[in-house]
Amino acid sequence: MDFRLSDDQKALVGAANAFAAELSAKTDYAGDMPRDLWTLWGEQRWLGACIPEALGGMGHDALSTVLTFEAMGRAGVPRGQLFAVGAHLFGCTVGIARHGSDAQRENWCPRLSAGEAVGALAFTDPGGGSNLDACATAIRVEDDELRLDGSKTFVTNGAHADVFVVLAASDDRKPPFNLSVVLVPRDTDGLAIEPLQGVTGLHQTHPARITLTDCRLPADAVLGRVGGGMAVLLDIMRWERSCILAGLLGALERDLVATTGYLESRGSAEKAAAQFQAVSHALARVRVEIESARWLMYRAAAELDGDGGSLIFAAMSKLATSETLVECGLALQRLAAGHGWTGGLGLAEALNDAIGTLSASGTSEAQLNMIYSQLQREL
Ligand SMILES: Cc1cc2nc3c(=O)[nH]c(=O)nc-3n(C[C@H](O)[C@H](O)[C@H](O)COP(=O)(O)OP(=O)(O)OC[C@H]3O[C@@H](n4cnc5c(N)ncnc54)[C@H](O)[C@@H]3O)c2cc1C
């Protein structure tokens, strides 16, 4: 077991830092994520970091990809932007690259990797996202056509996505063999997109609700095969849960450093605030929590690069990382007090962004269900 980064990984982290600096110089960090920013991300193929080079990506493994997102977060790339790109890459492009037909891969992966198209994952029904095999979005196969009816919500990137990876269920098969995952292009007749209003945090992710009303698609729009959706769903979730929060974890580490610096500079001439043991210990604990989540995330990514067999590491990593983001974000806000709240350190905003991660890619309870079912198998 070697915990050090390889020379290639160090070079990649250096390239990610350079890209973050370029983004900072060319764009308004605090701003929105307009289409030309996607183009900028796509120019160097960061949008396809773990997509094979033959499909227009950079061809890196999952662990190296996680390292780059983490570095970008640490370098100050906005959390919402990193989350939007993560949903695009891990929730959409990876799914097409791993489960698509040659035609689907060739059609979508190069464009998604280059930022010429934006991707979204649409699994959550408005009636509830935790129980995905109770999916209410209907799929019917008629002659050579698929027909979809239903709606999806909380779709990250949904407001401006060009392609949606949609989960649907047929009523002629029993769960889990009723599920299919379908690629729905934005220009499909019967697809309506409604941006979600009033969300808390992660504002650059353009979440939307989509409605599918008798959408007709060719039979080859399905990812994998009709009725084979559960395996595709689990695989996409494994990638998303393992990787999507890497950038936010890097950003939390940046916030810890900034908060520590602030508390070292604050206080009386005799004693900085950080020198109170209650404060320094709280900062030290945040450091430990970040490190713990980081290694679980690396382990989950390494599982993806291995045989990818177990789902448990993705679930544990997602659980630990999202809860670390919220609990440590709250701890930093508490320590920085007014300066965190007023925006100088951006900690209240970070906490708002972190809250959504508790349910994105499945709630903590969904992860615990997955972890416990594995525990039962180990008896
Ligand atoms: C920032 C953000 C981004 C998102 N991006 C996307 C996206 O891109 N695509 C997408 O499809 N979805 C997305 N989602 C939706 C997300 O996947 C769902 O919020 C999540 O799966 C939970 O579904 P729900 O919100 O409908 O809650 P529900 O399923 O209604 O659950 C409500 C409560 O009941 C609990 N619960 C439900 N069932 C069980 C059970 N069996 N055991 C224990 N507890 C249970 C839940 O844990 C939760 O506390 C996003 C959500 C957020 C916040």
Short mmCIF file of C-alpha atoms and ligand atoms in Angstrom, two decimals:
data_model
loop_
_atom_site.label_atom_id
_atom_site.label_comp_id
_atom_site.label_asym_id
_atom_site.label_seq_id
_atom_site.Cartn_x
_atom_site.Cartn_y
_atom_site.Cartn_z
CA MET A 1 0.00 0.00 0.00
CA ASP A 2 1.53 3.31 -1.11
CA PHE A 3 -0.17 6.52 0.06
CA ARG A 4 2.04 8.83 -1.99
CA LEU A 5 0.96 10.40 -5.28
CA SER A 6 2.75 9.09 -8.36
CA ASP A 7 4.76 11.52 -10.52
CA ASP A 8 1.95 11.40 -13.11
CA GLN A 9 -0.66 12.25 -10.47
CA LYS A 10 1.47 15.14 -9.19
CA ALA A 11 1.80 16.48 -12.73
CA LEU A 12 -1.96 16.19 -13.23
CA VAL A 13 -2.67 18.05 -10.00
CA GLY A 14 -0.28 20.75 -11.24
CA ALA A 15 -2.24 20.95 -14.51
CA ALA A 16 -5.51 21.20 -12.57
CA ASN A 17 -4.06 24.07 -10.51
CA ALA A 18 -2.96 25.82 -13.69
CA PHE A 19 -6.43 25.40 -15.17
CA ALA A 20 -8.00 26.82 -12.00
CA ALA A 21 -5.73 29.87 -12.32
CA GLU A 22 -6.73 30.24 -15.96
CA LEU A 23 -10.43 30.03 -15.05
CA SER A 24 -9.91 32.64 -12.36
CA ALA A 25 -8.19 34.99 -14.78
CA LYS A 26 -10.76 34.59 -17.54
CA THR A 27 -14.02 34.42 -15.65
CA ASP A 28 -15.97 35.99 -12.87
CA TYR A 29 -15.61 33.35 -10.17
CA ALA A 30 -18.61 34.52 -8.23
CA GLY A 31 -20.77 34.56 -11.32
CA ASP A 32 -23.01 32.17 -13.14
CA MET A 33 -21.96 29.19 -15.25
CA PRO A 34 -22.88 30.30 -18.78
CA ARG A 35 -22.30 28.14 -21.84
CA ASP A 36 -18.99 29.78 -22.73
CA LEU A 37 -17.61 28.60 -19.39
CA TRP A 38 -18.47 25.03 -20.38
CA THR A 39 -16.51 25.63 -23.58
CA LEU A 40 -13.53 26.79 -21.54
CA TRP A 41 -13.69 23.64 -19.38
CA GLY A 42 -13.98 21.58 -22.55
CA GLU A 43 -11.05 23.13 -24.41
CA GLN A 44 -8.57 21.08 -22.38
CA ARG A 45 -11.02 18.19 -22.03
CA TRP A 46 -11.42 18.52 -18.25
CA LEU A 47 -15.11 17.76 -18.86
CA GLY A 48 -14.00 14.32 -20.02
CA ALA A 49 -11.22 13.77 -17.47
CA CYS A 50 -12.02 10.07 -16.99
CA ILE A 51 -13.46 9.46 -20.47
CA PRO A 52 -11.26 7.42 -22.84
CA GLU A 53 -9.12 9.48 -25.21
CA ALA A 54 -10.68 7.68 -28.16
CA LEU A 55 -14.01 9.23 -27.12
CA GLY A 56 -12.58 12.73 -26.80
CA GLY A 57 -11.66 12.62 -23.10
CA MET A 58 -8.38 12.78 -21.19
CA GLY A 59 -8.36 9.07 -20.37
CA HIS A 60 -7.50 9.32 -16.68
CA ASP A 61 -8.57 6.81 -14.06
CA ALA A 62 -11.12 7.66 -11.37
CA LEU A 63 -8.55 8.28 -8.62
CA SER A 64 -6.56 10.73 -10.75
CA THR A 65 -9.81 12.45 -11.73
CA VAL A 66 -10.82 12.84 -8.09
CA LEU A 67 -7.39 14.35 -7.36
CA THR A 68 -7.88 16.97 -10.07
CA PHE A 69 -11.35 18.02 -8.87
CA GLU A 70 -10.09 18.21 -5.32
CA ALA A 71 -7.15 20.38 -6.43
CA MET A 72 -9.47 22.72 -8.33
CA GLY A 73 -11.68 23.14 -5.27
CA ARG A 74 -8.63 23.85 -3.14
CA ALA A 75 -7.50 26.40 -5.73
CA GLY A 76 -10.79 28.30 -5.47
CA VAL A 77 -12.95 27.11 -8.37
CA PRO A 78 -16.53 27.71 -7.16
CA ARG A 79 -18.28 24.75 -5.57
CA GLY A 80 -21.38 25.13 -7.76
CA GLN A 81 -19.25 24.97 -10.87
CA LEU A 82 -17.43 21.86 -9.68
CA PHE A 83 -20.72 20.20 -8.78
CA ALA A 84 -22.26 21.08 -12.17
CA VAL A 85 -19.24 19.67 -14.00
CA GLY A 86 -19.28 16.60 -11.76
CA ALA A 87 -22.95 15.90 -12.54
CA HIS A 88 -22.23 16.32 -16.25
CA LEU A 89 -19.20 14.02 -16.18
CA PHE A 90 -20.03 11.35 -13.58
CA GLY A 91 -23.82 11.39 -13.93
CA CYS A 92 -24.04 11.57 -17.70
CA THR A 93 -20.87 11.18 -19.80
CA VAL A 94 -19.45 8.29 -17.76
CA GLY A 95 -22.78 6.47 -18.07
CA ILE A 96 -22.79 6.86 -21.85
CA ALA A 97 -19.12 5.88 -22.15
CA ARG A 98 -19.60 2.76 -20.02
CA HIS A 99 -23.04 1.60 -21.12
CA GLY A 100 -23.76 3.24 -24.46
CA SER A 101 -23.69 1.62 -27.86
CA ASP A 102 -20.84 2.59 -30.20
CA ALA A 103 -23.19 5.03 -31.93
CA GLN A 104 -24.29 6.64 -28.64
CA ARG A 105 -20.71 6.96 -27.44
CA GLU A 106 -19.48 8.43 -30.69
CA ASN A 107 -22.42 10.80 -30.89
CA TRP A 108 -22.25 12.16 -27.34
CA CYS A 109 -18.94 11.57 -25.55
CA PRO A 110 -16.70 13.81 -27.73
CA ARG A 111 -19.21 16.67 -27.61
CA LEU A 112 -19.79 16.31 -23.87
CA SER A 113 -16.04 16.16 -23.23
CA ALA A 114 -15.44 19.26 -25.36
CA GLY A 115 -18.22 21.30 -23.74
CA GLU A 116 -20.17 21.47 -26.99
CA ALA A 117 -23.02 19.74 -25.18
CA VAL A 118 -24.06 19.71 -21.52
CA GLY A 119 -25.28 16.52 -19.85
CA ALA A 120 -27.68 15.82 -16.98
CA LEU A 121 -28.87 12.86 -14.96
CA ALA A 122 -32.63 12.66 -14.43
CA PHE A 123 -33.40 9.83 -12.00
CA THR A 124 -35.48 11.54 -9.29
CA ASP A 125 -39.26 11.49 -9.63
CA PRO A 126 -41.16 14.34 -7.92
CA GLY A 127 -42.89 11.69 -5.77
CA GLY A 128 -39.60 10.61 -4.17
CA GLY A 129 -36.03 9.88 -5.17
CA SER A 130 -34.90 7.41 -2.53
CA ASN A 131 -36.81 4.43 -3.80
CA LEU A 132 -35.66 4.38 -7.40
CA ASP A 133 -37.20 1.01 -8.20
CA ALA A 134 -40.60 2.61 -7.48
CA CYS A 135 -39.93 4.98 -10.38
CA ALA A 136 -43.18 6.47 -11.73
CA THR A 137 -41.84 7.68 -15.08
CA ALA A 138 -43.29 5.24 -17.59
CA ILE A 139 -41.62 3.62 -20.58
CA ARG A 140 -43.49 1.64 -23.23
CA VAL A 141 -41.93 -0.15 -26.15
CA GLU A 142 -44.13 0.05 -29.24
CA ASP A 143 -42.92 -1.31 -32.56
CA ASP A 144 -39.53 0.32 -33.01
CA GLU A 145 -40.22 3.17 -30.65
CA LEU A 146 -39.83 3.99 -26.96
CA ARG A 147 -42.53 6.17 -25.45
CA LEU A 148 -41.88 8.05 -22.22
CA ASP A 149 -44.30 9.78 -19.87
CA GLY A 150 -43.61 11.31 -16.48
CA SER A 151 -41.44 13.90 -14.84
CA LYS A 152 -38.15 14.30 -13.01
CA THR A 153 -36.97 16.91 -10.59
CA PHE A 154 -33.84 18.33 -8.94
CA VAL A 155 -32.04 17.71 -12.24
CA THR A 156 -28.60 19.35 -11.96
CA ASN A 157 -27.73 21.23 -15.19
CA GLY A 158 -31.32 20.55 -16.25
CA ALA A 159 -32.11 24.10 -17.32
CA HIS A 160 -29.55 24.07 -20.13
CA ALA A 161 -28.65 20.42 -20.70
CA ASP A 162 -28.55 19.04 -24.23
CA VAL A 163 -29.04 15.43 -23.18
CA PHE A 164 -30.75 13.79 -20.19
CA VAL A 165 -30.01 10.33 -18.82
CA VAL A 166 -33.55 9.39 -17.76
CA LEU A 167 -34.69 6.52 -15.54
CA ALA A 168 -38.05 5.02 -16.50
CA ALA A 169 -40.08 1.94 -15.56
CA SER A 170 -42.38 -0.31 -17.56
CA ASP A 171 -45.52 -1.80 -16.00
CA ASP A 172 -45.15 -5.18 -17.72
CA ARG A 173 -42.14 -6.36 -15.65
CA LYS A 174 -41.43 -6.74 -11.95
CA PRO A 175 -38.77 -4.59 -10.20
CA PRO A 176 -35.88 -4.39 -10.77
CA PHE A 177 -36.37 -5.72 -14.31
CA ASN A 178 -38.89 -2.97 -15.05
CA LEU A 179 -36.22 -0.26 -15.14
CA SER A 180 -34.57 1.24 -18.22
CA VAL A 181 -32.22 4.18 -18.66
CA VAL A 182 -32.87 6.26 -21.76
CA LEU A 183 -30.97 9.07 -23.47
CA VAL A 184 -33.36 11.93 -24.13
CA PRO A 185 -32.01 14.81 -26.24
CA ARG A 186 -33.20 18.31 -25.38
CA ASP A 187 -34.99 18.78 -28.71
CA THR A 188 -37.23 15.70 -28.20
CA ASP A 189 -40.89 16.53 -28.87
CA GLY A 190 -42.86 16.43 -25.63
CA LEU A 191 -39.92 17.33 -23.37
CA ALA A 192 -40.56 20.44 -21.26
CA ILE A 193 -37.94 22.02 -18.99
CA GLU A 194 -38.78 24.22 -16.05
CA PRO A 195 -35.89 25.77 -14.06
CA LEU A 196 -36.27 25.25 -10.29
CA GLN A 197 -36.68 28.44 -8.32
CA GLY A 198 -35.71 29.20 -4.75
CA VAL A 199 -32.94 26.62 -4.31
CA THR A 200 -30.47 27.03 -1.46
CA GLY A 201 -26.85 27.05 -2.57
CA LEU A 202 -25.08 25.52 -5.57
CA HIS A 203 -26.58 28.26 -7.73
CA GLN A 204 -24.35 27.54 -10.71
CA THR A 205 -25.93 24.12 -11.19
CA HIS A 206 -29.10 25.33 -12.97
CA PRO A 207 -31.43 22.69 -11.49
CA ALA A 208 -34.68 21.98 -13.31
CA ARG A 209 -37.77 19.87 -13.37
CA ILE A 210 -38.42 18.13 -16.67
CA THR A 211 -41.70 16.75 -17.95
CA LEU A 212 -41.97 14.06 -20.59
CA THR A 213 -45.30 13.94 -22.38
CA ASP A 214 -45.59 11.11 -24.86
CA CYS A 215 -41.94 11.54 -25.85
CA ARG A 216 -41.17 9.21 -28.74
CA LEU A 217 -37.63 8.02 -29.18
CA PRO A 218 -36.01 5.39 -31.37
CA ALA A 219 -35.50 1.99 -29.73
CA ASP A 220 -31.76 2.55 -29.76
CA ALA A 221 -32.09 5.51 -27.37
CA VAL A 222 -31.91 3.11 -24.43
CA LEU A 223 -28.62 2.92 -22.52
CA GLY A 224 -27.78 -0.76 -22.21
CA ARG A 225 -31.00 -2.67 -22.80
CA VAL A 226 -34.68 -2.31 -21.99
CA GLY A 227 -35.17 -3.81 -18.51
CA GLY A 228 -31.46 -3.60 -17.74
CA GLY A 229 -31.70 -0.20 -16.07
CA MET A 230 -30.89 -1.27 -12.52
CA ALA A 231 -27.32 -2.27 -13.40
CA VAL A 232 -26.79 0.99 -15.31
CA LEU A 233 -28.31 3.01 -12.46
CA LEU A 234 -26.11 1.37 -9.83
CA ASP A 235 -22.98 1.83 -11.91
CA ILE A 236 -23.70 5.52 -12.56
CA MET A 237 -24.51 6.04 -8.88
CA ARG A 238 -21.28 4.34 -7.89
CA TRP A 239 -19.29 6.80 -10.02
CA GLU A 240 -21.28 9.82 -8.96
CA ARG A 241 -21.20 8.98 -5.24
CA SER A 242 -17.47 8.27 -5.33
CA CYS A 243 -16.37 11.33 -7.27
CA ILE A 244 -18.81 14.23 -7.41
CA LEU A 245 -17.94 15.78 -4.04
CA ALA A 246 -14.16 15.80 -4.54
CA GLY A 247 -14.14 19.46 -5.57
CA LEU A 248 -16.21 20.48 -2.56
CA LEU A 249 -13.88 18.62 -0.22
CA GLY A 250 -10.94 20.54 -1.71
CA ALA A 251 -12.90 23.77 -1.20
CA LEU A 252 -13.51 22.87 2.44
CA GLU A 253 -9.78 22.46 2.96
CA ARG A 254 -9.28 25.92 1.45
CA ASP A 255 -11.89 27.30 3.87
CA LEU A 256 -10.09 25.65 6.80
CA VAL A 257 -6.80 27.30 5.85
CA ALA A 258 -8.48 30.69 5.39
CA THR A 259 -10.36 30.40 8.69
CA THR A 260 -7.20 29.36 10.54
CA GLY A 261 -5.33 32.33 9.09
CA TYR A 262 -8.17 34.64 10.07
CA LEU A 263 -8.29 33.32 13.65
CA GLU A 264 -4.51 33.59 13.97
CA SER A 265 -4.82 37.26 13.03
CA ARG A 266 -7.78 38.05 15.25
CA GLY A 267 -7.93 38.64 18.98
CA SER A 268 -5.96 40.80 21.39
CA ALA A 269 -2.31 41.83 21.06
CA GLU A 270 -1.50 39.27 23.77
CA LYS A 271 -3.43 36.32 22.38
CA ALA A 272 -4.80 35.47 18.94
CA ALA A 273 -8.24 33.85 18.87
CA ALA A 274 -6.70 30.66 17.43
CA GLN A 275 -4.52 30.35 20.53
CA PHE A 276 -7.52 29.54 22.71
CA GLN A 277 -7.40 25.80 23.00
CA ALA A 278 -11.12 25.44 22.31
CA VAL A 279 -10.54 27.17 18.96
CA SER A 280 -7.32 25.40 17.96
CA HIS A 281 -8.76 22.00 18.85
CA ALA A 282 -11.88 22.68 16.84
CA LEU A 283 -9.72 23.61 13.82
CA ALA A 284 -7.59 20.50 14.36
CA ARG A 285 -10.72 18.34 14.41
CA VAL A 286 -11.87 19.79 11.09
CA ARG A 287 -8.47 18.87 9.66
CA VAL A 288 -8.91 15.28 10.87
CA GLU A 289 -12.45 15.04 9.45
CA ILE A 290 -11.31 16.29 6.05
CA GLU A 291 -8.44 13.81 5.99
CA SER A 292 -10.77 10.93 6.94
CA ALA A 293 -13.27 11.77 4.22
CA ARG A 294 -10.46 12.22 1.71
CA TRP A 295 -9.06 8.73 2.22
CA LEU A 296 -12.48 7.14 2.02
CA MET A 297 -13.02 9.00 -1.24
CA TYR A 298 -9.67 7.85 -2.62
CA ARG A 299 -10.54 4.30 -1.61
CA ALA A 300 -13.92 4.52 -3.38
CA ALA A 301 -12.23 5.90 -6.51
CA ALA A 302 -9.59 3.15 -6.36
CA GLU A 303 -12.43 0.61 -6.23
CA LEU A 304 -13.77 2.08 -9.47
CA ASP A 305 -10.33 1.62 -11.00
CA GLY A 306 -10.12 -1.96 -9.75
CA ASP A 307 -12.79 -4.52 -10.42
CA GLY A 308 -15.39 -2.02 -9.23
CA GLY A 309 -17.27 -4.83 -7.54
CA SER A 310 -18.49 -3.42 -4.26
CA LEU A 311 -20.99 -0.56 -3.98
CA ILE A 312 -20.23 -0.04 -0.32
CA PHE A 313 -17.19 2.22 -0.71
CA ALA A 314 -19.08 4.66 -2.90
CA ALA A 315 -21.88 4.78 -0.34
CA MET A 316 -19.48 5.22 2.60
CA SER A 317 -17.52 7.90 0.78
CA LYS A 318 -20.62 9.86 -0.22
CA LEU A 319 -22.02 9.64 3.31
CA ALA A 320 -18.78 10.67 5.00
CA THR A 321 -17.96 13.46 2.57
CA SER A 322 -21.37 15.12 2.54
CA GLU A 323 -21.63 14.98 6.33
CA THR A 324 -18.08 16.31 6.68
CA LEU A 325 -18.93 19.20 4.35
CA VAL A 326 -21.92 20.14 6.48
CA GLU A 327 -20.54 19.47 9.96
CA CYS A 328 -17.11 21.01 9.32
CA GLY A 329 -18.69 23.86 7.37
CA LEU A 330 -20.83 24.61 10.40
CA ALA A 331 -17.82 24.31 12.73
CA LEU A 332 -15.85 26.82 10.65
CA GLN A 333 -18.79 29.19 10.48
CA ARG A 334 -19.17 28.98 14.25
CA LEU A 335 -15.45 29.72 14.77
CA ALA A 336 -15.27 32.60 12.30
CA ALA A 337 -18.48 34.04 13.74
CA GLY A 338 -19.56 37.35 12.16
CA HIS A 339 -16.81 37.35 9.54
CA GLY A 340 -17.99 33.98 8.22
CA TRP A 341 -21.54 35.17 8.04
CA THR A 342 -20.91 38.53 6.37
CA GLY A 343 -19.12 36.97 3.46
CA GLY A 344 -15.49 37.86 4.09
CA LEU A 345 -14.62 34.17 4.33
CA GLY A 346 -17.66 32.93 2.40
CA LEU A 347 -18.42 30.31 5.06
CA ALA A 348 -22.18 30.80 5.26
CA GLU A 349 -22.33 30.44 1.48
CA ALA A 350 -20.19 27.28 1.69
CA LEU A 351 -22.60 25.84 4.22
CA ASN A 352 -25.55 26.61 1.95
CA ASP A 353 -23.78 24.76 -0.86
CA ALA A 354 -22.97 21.83 1.43
CA ILE A 355 -26.55 21.30 2.59
CA GLY A 356 -27.65 20.05 -0.84
CA THR A 357 -24.93 17.40 -0.85
CA LEU A 358 -26.71 15.58 1.99
CA SER A 359 -29.37 14.42 -0.46
CA ALA A 360 -27.69 14.71 -3.88
CA SER A 361 -26.77 11.21 -5.21
CA GLY A 362 -29.05 9.78 -2.52
CA THR A 363 -29.64 10.78 1.10
CA SER A 364 -27.51 9.66 4.03
CA GLU A 365 -30.27 7.15 4.88
CA ALA A 366 -30.04 5.70 1.36
CA GLN A 367 -26.27 5.28 1.79
CA LEU A 368 -26.75 3.69 5.23
CA ASN A 369 -29.30 1.26 3.78
CA MET A 370 -26.75 0.23 1.17
CA ILE A 371 -23.98 -0.11 3.75
CA TYR A 372 -26.15 -2.13 6.12
CA SER A 373 -27.30 -4.54 3.43
CA GLN A 374 -23.63 -5.22 2.67
CA LEU A 375 -22.96 -5.70 6.39
CA GLN A 376 -25.71 -8.35 6.49
CA ARG A 377 -24.03 -10.19 3.64
CA GLU A 378 -20.80 -10.24 5.62
CA LEU A 379 -22.39 -12.16 8.56
C1 LIG B 1 -28.09 19.57 -4.78
C2 LIG B 1 -28.88 18.42 -5.32
C3 LIG B 1 -28.60 17.94 -6.58
C4 LIG B 1 -29.35 16.90 -7.11
N1 LIG B 1 -29.09 16.49 -8.39
C5 LIG B 1 -29.86 15.53 -8.94
C6 LIG B 1 -29.68 15.15 -10.30
O1 LIG B 1 -28.82 15.70 -11.01
N2 LIG B 1 -30.47 14.19 -10.81
C7 LIG B 1 -31.42 13.58 -10.06
O2 LIG B 1 -32.10 12.69 -10.57
N3 LIG B 1 -31.64 13.90 -8.76
C8 LIG B 1 -30.88 14.89 -8.21
N4 LIG B 1 -31.08 15.25 -6.90
C9 LIG B 1 -32.15 14.60 -6.14
C10 LIG B 1 -31.63 13.62 -5.08
O3 LIG B 1 -31.10 12.48 -5.70
C11 LIG B 1 -32.81 13.30 -4.16
O4 LIG B 1 -33.07 14.48 -3.40
C12 LIG B 1 -32.57 12.13 -3.25
O5 LIG B 1 -32.44 10.94 -3.97
C13 LIG B 1 -33.70 11.96 -2.22
O6 LIG B 1 -34.93 11.96 -2.85
P1 LIG B 1 -36.08 12.95 -2.32
O7 LIG B 1 -35.50 14.30 -2.20
O8 LIG B 1 -37.23 12.78 -3.22
O9 LIG B 1 -36.40 12.45 -0.87
P2 LIG B 1 -37.38 11.23 -0.47
O10 LIG B 1 -37.01 10.02 -1.24
O11 LIG B 1 -38.79 11.70 -0.57
O12 LIG B 1 -37.01 11.00 1.04
C14 LIG B 1 -37.54 11.82 2.11
C15 LIG B 1 -36.90 11.36 3.41
O13 LIG B 1 -37.24 10.00 3.67
C16 LIG B 1 -36.06 9.23 3.82
N5 LIG B 1 -36.25 7.91 3.25
C17 LIG B 1 -36.91 7.60 2.12
N6 LIG B 1 -36.84 6.28 1.88
C18 LIG B 1 -36.13 5.75 2.88
C19 LIG B 1 -35.73 4.43 3.23
N7 LIG B 1 -36.02 3.37 2.45
N8 LIG B 1 -34.99 4.25 4.34
C20 LIG B 1 -34.66 5.31 5.15
N9 LIG B 1 -35.03 6.57 4.87
C21 LIG B 1 -35.75 6.79 3.76
C22 LIG B 1 -34.98 10.00 3.07
O14 LIG B 1 -33.67 9.68 3.51
C23 LIG B 1 -35.38 11.43 3.36
O15 LIG B 1 -34.90 11.81 4.62
C24 LIG B 1 -30.37 16.30 -6.35
C25 LIG B 1 -30.64 16.77 -5.06
C26 LIG B 1 -29.92 17.83 -4.56
C27 LIG B 1 -30.26 18.35 -3.19
#
